[in-house]
Protein backbone atom coordinates (compact mmCIF):
# COMPACT_ATOMS: atom_id res chain seq x y z
CA UNK A 1 0.00 0.00 0.00
CA UNK A 2 1.36 3.43 -0.90
CA UNK A 3 0.44 6.37 1.27
CA UNK A 4 0.96 9.94 0.17
CA UNK A 5 1.53 12.72 2.65
CA UNK A 6 -1.91 13.90 3.78
CA UNK A 7 -3.12 17.40 3.87
CA UNK A 8 -3.51 17.70 7.68
CA UNK A 9 -6.88 19.29 7.13
CA UNK A 10 -7.90 15.94 5.63
CA UNK A 11 -6.77 13.79 8.56
CA UNK A 12 -9.90 11.95 9.77
CA UNK A 13 -11.58 14.17 12.30
CA UNK A 14 -14.03 13.78 15.14
CA UNK A 15 -15.04 17.39 14.63
CA UNK A 16 -12.24 19.15 16.51
CA UNK A 17 -11.05 22.02 14.34
CA UNK A 18 -8.12 23.46 16.31
CA UNK A 19 -5.13 21.35 15.36
CA UNK A 20 -1.91 21.09 17.36
CA UNK A 21 0.20 20.45 14.25
CA UNK A 22 1.43 22.56 11.34
CA UNK A 23 0.12 21.79 7.88
CA UNK A 24 3.22 20.61 6.01
CA UNK A 25 4.10 18.40 3.15
CA UNK A 26 7.33 16.54 2.73
CA UNK A 27 9.18 14.56 0.15
CA UNK A 28 10.05 10.99 0.95
CA UNK A 29 13.35 9.34 0.15
CA UNK A 30 13.34 6.11 -1.81
CA UNK A 31 14.18 4.24 1.36
CA UNK A 32 11.22 5.79 3.21
CA UNK A 33 8.80 5.06 0.35
CA UNK A 34 9.99 1.48 0.28
CA UNK A 35 9.64 1.12 4.07
CA UNK A 36 6.11 2.49 3.97
CA UNK A 37 5.08 0.18 1.14
CA UNK A 38 6.54 -2.92 2.74
CA UNK A 39 5.82 -2.36 6.40
CA UNK A 40 2.67 -0.27 6.78
CA UNK A 41 0.32 -3.27 6.70
CA UNK A 42 2.26 -4.98 9.53
CA UNK A 43 3.17 -2.02 11.76
CA UNK A 44 0.82 0.83 10.78
CA UNK A 45 -2.52 1.95 12.10
CA UNK A 46 -4.68 4.73 10.67
CA UNK A 47 -6.27 6.80 13.41
CA UNK A 48 -10.04 6.50 13.23
CA UNK A 49 -12.93 6.79 15.61
CA UNK A 50 -12.83 3.02 16.23
CA UNK A 51 -11.58 1.92 19.70
CA UNK A 52 -8.01 0.58 19.67
CA UNK A 53 -7.29 -2.92 21.05
CA UNK A 54 -3.69 -2.59 22.21
CA UNK A 55 -3.15 -6.29 22.94
CA UNK A 56 -4.34 -7.19 19.42
CA UNK A 57 -2.21 -4.41 17.90
CA UNK A 58 1.01 -5.64 19.54
CA UNK A 59 0.13 -9.33 19.68
CA UNK A 60 0.83 -9.50 23.41
CA UNK A 61 -0.09 -7.87 26.73
CA UNK A 62 2.76 -5.63 27.88
CA UNK A 63 2.94 -2.09 29.29
CA UNK A 64 2.42 0.43 26.47
CA UNK A 65 4.26 3.74 26.04
CA UNK A 66 2.61 6.31 23.78
CA UNK A 67 4.97 8.63 21.90
CA UNK A 68 3.04 11.70 20.75
CA UNK A 69 4.45 13.55 17.73
CA UNK A 70 7.25 11.08 17.06
CA UNK A 71 8.74 13.23 14.28
CA UNK A 72 11.37 11.22 12.38
CA UNK A 73 11.07 8.45 14.97
CA UNK A 74 14.64 8.47 16.32
CA UNK A 75 13.54 8.67 19.97
CA UNK A 76 10.87 6.01 19.58
CA UNK A 77 13.20 3.55 17.86
CA UNK A 78 16.04 4.07 20.35
CA UNK A 79 13.80 3.80 23.43
CA UNK A 80 11.95 0.75 22.09
CA UNK A 81 15.26 -0.99 21.35
CA UNK A 82 16.47 -0.30 24.89
CA UNK A 83 13.19 -1.39 26.49
CA UNK A 84 12.01 -4.64 24.84
CA UNK A 85 9.59 -5.59 27.64
CA UNK A 86 7.36 -2.61 26.89
CA UNK A 87 5.49 -1.77 23.68
CA UNK A 88 5.85 1.62 21.97
CA UNK A 89 3.00 3.22 20.05
CA UNK A 90 4.15 6.26 18.07
CA UNK A 91 1.63 8.69 16.63
CA UNK A 92 2.46 11.28 14.00
CA UNK A 93 0.73 13.12 11.16
CA UNK A 94 3.80 13.66 8.98
CA UNK A 95 4.12 10.73 6.58
CA UNK A 96 7.87 11.03 5.85
CA UNK A 97 8.49 10.81 9.62
CA UNK A 98 6.23 7.76 9.89
CA UNK A 99 8.04 6.13 6.97
CA UNK A 100 11.41 6.92 8.53
CA UNK A 101 10.36 5.27 11.79
CA UNK A 102 9.17 2.17 9.90
CA UNK A 103 12.59 2.01 8.25
CA UNK A 104 14.33 2.29 11.65
CA UNK A 105 12.04 -0.42 13.07
CA UNK A 106 12.85 -2.70 10.16
CA UNK A 107 16.58 -2.13 10.32
CA UNK A 108 16.72 -2.81 14.07
CA UNK A 109 14.14 -5.61 13.81
CA UNK A 110 11.98 -4.11 16.55
CA UNK A 111 8.89 -6.15 17.34
CA UNK A 112 7.62 -3.75 20.02
CA UNK A 113 6.81 -0.67 17.89
CA UNK A 114 3.61 0.29 16.08
CA UNK A 115 3.02 3.55 14.26
CA UNK A 116 -0.29 5.40 14.08
CA UNK A 117 -0.95 8.00 11.42
CA UNK A 118 -3.28 10.83 12.39
CA UNK A 119 -4.12 13.15 15.24
CA UNK A 120 -2.80 11.92 18.58
CA UNK A 121 -5.76 13.40 20.43
CA UNK A 122 -8.16 11.35 18.32
CA UNK A 123 -6.08 8.22 18.85
CA UNK A 124 -6.02 8.77 22.61
CA UNK A 125 -9.79 9.26 22.70
CA UNK A 126 -10.12 5.72 21.28
CA UNK A 127 -7.85 4.11 23.89
CA UNK A 128 -9.30 2.54 27.02
CA UNK A 129 -8.97 4.51 30.26
CA UNK A 130 -5.95 3.44 32.28
CA UNK A 131 -4.35 1.59 29.37
CA UNK A 132 -0.97 3.36 29.08
CA UNK A 133 2.15 2.98 31.22
CA UNK A 134 3.53 6.28 29.95
CA UNK A 135 2.87 9.14 27.55
CA UNK A 136 5.84 10.98 26.03
CA UNK A 137 5.47 14.43 24.53
CA UNK A 138 8.97 15.39 23.40
CA UNK A 139 9.56 18.77 21.78
CA UNK A 140 5.94 19.48 20.89
CA UNK A 141 5.37 22.39 18.49
CA UNK A 142 5.70 25.44 20.78
CA UNK A 143 3.19 27.66 18.98
CA UNK A 144 4.97 30.76 20.38
CA UNK A 145 2.48 33.46 19.34
CA UNK A 146 -0.14 34.14 22.00
CA UNK A 147 -2.95 33.81 19.49
CA UNK A 148 -1.72 30.28 18.71
CA UNK A 149 -1.47 29.05 22.31
CA UNK A 150 -4.84 27.35 21.85
CA UNK A 151 -3.02 24.97 19.45
CA UNK A 152 -0.61 23.73 22.10
CA UNK A 153 -0.90 20.06 22.91
CA UNK A 154 -0.17 20.69 26.57
CA UNK A 155 -3.24 22.55 27.76
CA UNK A 156 -5.72 21.60 30.50
CA UNK A 157 -8.34 19.70 28.48
CA UNK A 158 -5.73 17.69 26.53
CA UNK A 159 -3.80 16.91 29.71
CA UNK A 160 -7.00 15.64 31.35
CA UNK A 161 -7.55 13.34 28.35
CA UNK A 162 -3.95 12.04 28.31
CA UNK A 163 -3.89 11.51 32.08
CA UNK A 164 -7.17 9.56 31.98
CA UNK A 165 -5.50 6.97 29.71
CA UNK A 166 -2.57 6.44 32.10
CA UNK A 167 -2.61 3.59 34.57
CA UNK A 168 -2.50 4.79 38.20
CA UNK A 169 1.19 5.62 38.72
CA UNK A 170 1.69 5.96 34.94
CA UNK A 171 4.04 8.67 33.72
CA UNK A 172 3.42 11.77 31.63
CA UNK A 173 6.83 12.99 30.42
CA UNK A 174 7.15 16.25 28.48
CA UNK A 175 10.29 17.94 27.19
CA UNK A 176 10.71 21.33 25.53
CA UNK A 177 13.40 23.87 24.70
CA UNK A 178 10.91 26.73 24.64
CA UNK A 179 11.25 28.42 28.07
CA UNK A 180 7.86 30.10 28.15
CA UNK A 181 6.12 26.88 27.05
CA UNK A 182 8.05 24.98 29.73
CA UNK A 183 6.64 27.31 32.41
CA UNK A 184 3.14 27.07 30.93
CA UNK A 185 3.43 23.26 30.81
CA UNK A 186 4.50 23.15 34.43
CA UNK A 187 1.57 25.32 35.53
CA UNK A 188 -0.87 23.22 33.51
CA UNK A 189 0.45 19.89 34.81
CA UNK A 190 0.63 21.20 38.39
CA UNK A 191 -3.00 22.33 38.18
CA UNK A 192 -4.26 18.84 37.26
CA UNK A 193 -5.48 17.32 40.55
CA UNK A 194 -4.84 13.77 39.33
CA UNK A 195 -1.15 14.36 38.52
CA UNK A 196 1.79 14.35 40.92
CA UNK A 197 5.06 16.11 40.06
CA UNK A 198 7.75 13.45 40.54
CA UNK A 199 10.61 15.94 40.97
CA UNK A 200 8.72 18.91 42.44
CA UNK A 201 9.70 21.05 39.43
CA UNK A 202 11.82 20.51 36.36
CA UNK A 203 13.35 17.04 36.26
CA UNK A 204 17.02 16.23 35.74
CA UNK A 205 17.56 15.19 32.12
CA UNK A 206 16.68 11.49 32.04
CA UNK A 207 19.30 9.32 30.34
CA UNK A 208 16.59 7.23 28.64
CA UNK A 209 15.39 10.19 26.54
CA UNK A 210 17.54 10.08 23.39
CA UNK A 211 19.09 13.30 22.06
CA UNK A 212 17.32 14.25 18.83
CA UNK A 213 17.79 16.98 16.22
CA UNK A 214 15.57 19.30 18.28
CA UNK A 215 17.70 18.96 21.38
CA UNK A 216 20.97 19.34 19.44
CA UNK A 217 19.64 22.51 17.80
CA UNK A 218 18.54 23.87 21.19
CA UNK A 219 21.94 23.16 22.74
CA UNK A 220 23.72 24.89 19.83
CA UNK A 221 21.42 27.90 20.17
CA UNK A 222 21.98 28.04 23.95
CA UNK A 223 18.38 27.16 24.84
CA UNK A 224 18.14 24.90 27.90
CA UNK A 225 15.89 21.86 27.60
CA UNK A 226 13.30 21.33 30.34
CA UNK A 227 11.93 17.90 31.28
CA UNK A 228 8.70 17.56 33.25
CA UNK A 229 7.83 14.15 34.69
CA UNK A 230 4.47 13.68 36.36
CA UNK A 231 2.67 10.53 37.54
CA UNK A 232 -1.02 9.79 37.61
CA UNK A 233 -2.07 9.71 41.23
CA UNK A 234 -2.39 6.21 42.74
CA UNK A 235 -5.87 5.58 44.09
C1 LIG B 1 8.69 19.67 16.86
S1 LIG B 1 8.35 18.05 16.31
C2 LIG B 1 9.20 16.99 17.50
C3 LIG B 1 9.41 15.61 16.99
C4 LIG B 1 10.02 14.59 17.97
N1 LIG B 1 9.20 14.43 19.16
C5 LIG B 1 11.45 14.90 18.35
O1 LIG B 1 11.70 15.20 19.52
O2 LIG B 1 12.32 14.85 17.47
C6 LIG B 1 6.65 17.89 16.81
C7 LIG B 1 5.93 16.81 16.03
O3 LIG B 1 4.65 16.60 16.59
C8 LIG B 1 3.75 16.29 15.54
N2 LIG B 1 2.39 16.57 16.05
C9 LIG B 1 1.94 17.72 16.56
N3 LIG B 1 0.67 17.59 16.96
C10 LIG B 1 0.32 16.30 16.70
C11 LIG B 1 -0.87 15.56 16.90
N4 LIG B 1 -1.96 16.12 17.44
N5 LIG B 1 -0.89 14.27 16.51
C12 LIG B 1 0.21 13.69 15.97
N6 LIG B 1 1.36 14.35 15.76
C13 LIG B 1 1.42 15.64 16.12
C14 LIG B 1 4.19 17.17 14.40
O4 LIG B 1 3.78 16.69 13.15
C15 LIG B 1 5.72 17.14 14.56
O5 LIG B 1 6.30 16.13 13.77
Coordinates of C-alpha atoms in Angstrom, one line a residue, residues 139 176-179 209 211-226:
X139 CA 9.6 18.8 21.8
X176 CA 10.7 21.3 25.5
X177 CA 13.4 23.9 24.7
X178 CA 10.9 26.7 24.6
X179 CA 11.2 28.4 28.1
X209 CA 15.4 10.2 26.5
X211 CA 19.1 13.3 22.1
X212 CA 17.3 14.2 18.8
X213 CA 17.8 17.0 16.2
X214 CA 15.6 19.3 18.3
X215 CA 17.7 19.0 21.4
X216 CA 21.0 19.3 19.4
X217 CA 19.6 22.5 17.8
X218 CA 18.5 23.9 21.2
X219 CA 21.9 23.2 22.7
X220 CA 23.7 24.9 19.8
X221 CA 21.4 27.9 20.2
X222 CA 22.0 28.0 23.9
X223 CA 18.4 27.2 24.8
X224 CA 18.1 24.9 27.9
X225 CA 15.9 21.9 27.6
X226 CA 13.3 21.3 30.3

